[in-house]
Each structure stands twice: as C-alpha cells, then as structure tokens.
Amino acid sequence: ADVFQSHEEDDRRVRRREKNRVAAQRSRKKQTQKADKLHEEYESLEQENTSLKREIGKLTDEMKHLSEVLKDHEKICPLLHCTMNFMTIPRPDALASCLPR
C-alpha cells in the first residue's frame, strides 16, 4: 500500500508541476501581449504628438505672418481710427461714415 500511495503522490506532484508550468506559460504570454499592445499605443501616440507639434509649428508661423501683415496694414489703413471709434461708440452710422462713398 505504501508503494502505491507514494506512486500516486508522485503522479499528483507531476500533474501539479505540469499545471503550474502551463499556467506560468499562459501568464507570460498574456504579459507579453499586454506589453506589445502598450508599446503599439505608445508608438501611435508618439506619431500623433509629432504631427501635432508640426501642425502647431505651421500655425505659429502663419500667425506670425498674419500679425505682421496686420501691423503693416494698420500703418496705412485710413479706417483704423474710425473702427476704434466704432468700438467705443457702437453706432451703426459710425462705420458707415468712415467708408468711402
């Protein structure tokens, strides 16, 4: 009976070890997949970030350009003082009186 019992225990130990090995393998696989997914998401966010930075750069340049165009225009615009009056005294005829007839 003793021999039979120790043989059964060995069997159980082997089965348990195998079960643990399979579970550990599954766990590692899951961890690897999770890491791969996170890495893909990271790469995608990096690309998006780069393209957004590029877009911000373009928009900043455009804003600088438009600000300079506006400054140059303000120097020569005869309507400028009229529009300032128009802002302070909101009369519909204020701007109309400034416009060339």
Short mmCIF file of C-alpha atoms in Angstrom, two decimals:
data_model
loop_
_atom_site.label_atom_id
_atom_site.label_comp_id
_atom_site.label_asym_id
_atom_site.label_seq_id
_atom_site.Cartn_x
_atom_site.Cartn_y
_atom_site.Cartn_z
CA ALA A 1 0.00 0.00 0.00
CA ASP A 2 2.88 2.34 0.82
CA VAL A 3 4.45 1.94 -2.63
CA PHE A 4 1.07 2.59 -4.30
CA GLN A 5 0.49 5.72 -2.18
CA SER A 6 3.93 7.24 -2.91
CA HIS A 7 3.42 6.47 -6.62
CA GLU A 8 0.06 8.30 -6.52
CA GLU A 9 1.70 11.27 -4.75
CA ASP A 10 4.42 11.36 -7.41
CA ASP A 11 1.74 11.38 -10.09
CA ARG A 12 -0.09 14.20 -8.34
CA ARG A 13 3.18 16.16 -7.97
CA VAL A 14 3.98 15.70 -11.68
CA ARG A 15 0.48 16.76 -12.69
CA ARG A 16 0.60 19.79 -10.38
CA ARG A 17 4.01 20.78 -11.73
CA GLU A 18 2.73 20.46 -15.31
CA LYS A 19 -0.37 22.52 -14.46
CA ASN A 20 1.80 25.21 -12.88
CA ARG A 21 4.13 25.21 -15.88
CA VAL A 22 1.21 25.67 -18.31
CA ALA A 23 -0.31 28.41 -16.11
CA ALA A 24 3.05 30.24 -15.93
CA GLN A 25 3.45 29.97 -19.70
CA ARG A 26 -0.07 31.37 -20.23
CA SER A 27 0.66 34.19 -17.78
CA ARG A 28 3.92 35.10 -19.55
CA LYS A 29 2.15 35.09 -22.91
CA LYS A 30 -0.56 37.38 -21.55
CA GLN A 31 2.07 39.75 -20.10
CA THR A 32 3.95 39.81 -23.43
CA GLN A 33 0.74 40.59 -25.34
CA LYS A 34 -0.10 43.36 -22.88
CA ALA A 35 3.41 44.83 -23.25
CA ASP A 36 3.18 44.64 -27.06
CA LYS A 37 -0.19 46.40 -27.03
CA LEU A 38 1.13 49.16 -24.74
CA HIS A 39 4.16 49.59 -26.98
CA GLU A 40 1.94 49.92 -30.07
CA GLU A 41 -0.23 52.50 -28.29
CA TYR A 42 2.92 54.39 -27.23
CA GLU A 43 4.27 54.41 -30.82
CA SER A 44 0.92 55.64 -32.12
CA LEU A 45 0.78 58.44 -29.52
CA GLU A 46 4.36 59.44 -30.35
CA GLN A 47 3.45 59.74 -34.05
CA GLU A 48 0.33 61.76 -33.22
CA ASN A 49 2.39 64.00 -30.94
CA THR A 50 4.98 64.60 -33.67
CA SER A 51 2.35 65.51 -36.24
CA LEU A 52 0.57 67.82 -33.77
CA LYS A 53 3.87 69.57 -32.99
CA ARG A 54 4.44 70.01 -36.74
CA GLU A 55 0.92 71.45 -37.12
CA ILE A 56 1.47 73.83 -34.16
CA GLY A 57 4.71 75.00 -35.79
CA LYS A 58 2.93 75.73 -39.09
CA LEU A 59 0.09 77.55 -37.32
CA THR A 60 2.55 79.58 -35.24
CA ASP A 61 4.40 80.66 -38.40
CA GLU A 62 1.11 81.56 -40.06
CA MET A 63 0.07 83.59 -37.01
CA LYS A 64 3.38 85.50 -37.02
CA HIS A 65 2.98 86.20 -40.73
CA LEU A 66 -0.63 87.38 -40.34
CA SER A 67 0.30 89.57 -37.36
CA GLU A 68 2.99 91.29 -39.45
CA VAL A 69 0.59 91.71 -42.38
CA LEU A 70 -1.93 93.24 -39.97
CA LYS A 71 0.70 95.59 -38.48
CA ASP A 72 1.75 96.75 -41.94
CA HIS A 73 -1.90 97.22 -42.88
CA GLU A 74 -2.66 99.21 -39.73
CA LYS A 75 0.09 101.71 -40.65
CA ILE A 76 -1.65 102.60 -43.92
CA CYS A 77 -5.32 101.92 -43.16
CA PRO A 78 -7.42 105.12 -43.15
CA LEU A 79 -10.30 103.26 -41.48
CA LEU A 80 -8.32 102.35 -38.38
CA HIS A 81 -9.25 105.39 -36.28
CA CYS A 82 -12.86 105.04 -37.43
CA THR A 83 -13.08 101.41 -36.36
CA MET A 84 -11.61 102.39 -32.99
CA ASN A 85 -14.40 104.98 -32.63
CA PHE A 86 -16.84 102.37 -33.80
CA MET A 87 -15.72 100.04 -31.00
CA THR A 88 -16.10 102.70 -28.29
CA ILE A 89 -19.36 104.23 -29.62
CA PRO A 90 -21.36 101.41 -31.20
CA ARG A 91 -23.47 103.49 -33.66
CA PRO A 92 -24.38 101.79 -36.94
CA ASP A 93 -23.65 105.01 -38.84
CA ALA A 94 -20.18 105.45 -37.27
CA LEU A 95 -18.55 102.89 -39.52
CA ALA A 96 -20.69 103.81 -42.50
CA SER A 97 -19.48 107.44 -42.27
CA CYS A 98 -15.86 106.19 -42.48
CA LEU A 99 -16.37 104.03 -45.55
CA PRO A 100 -15.52 105.63 -48.92
CA ARG A 101 -18.66 106.59 -50.86
#
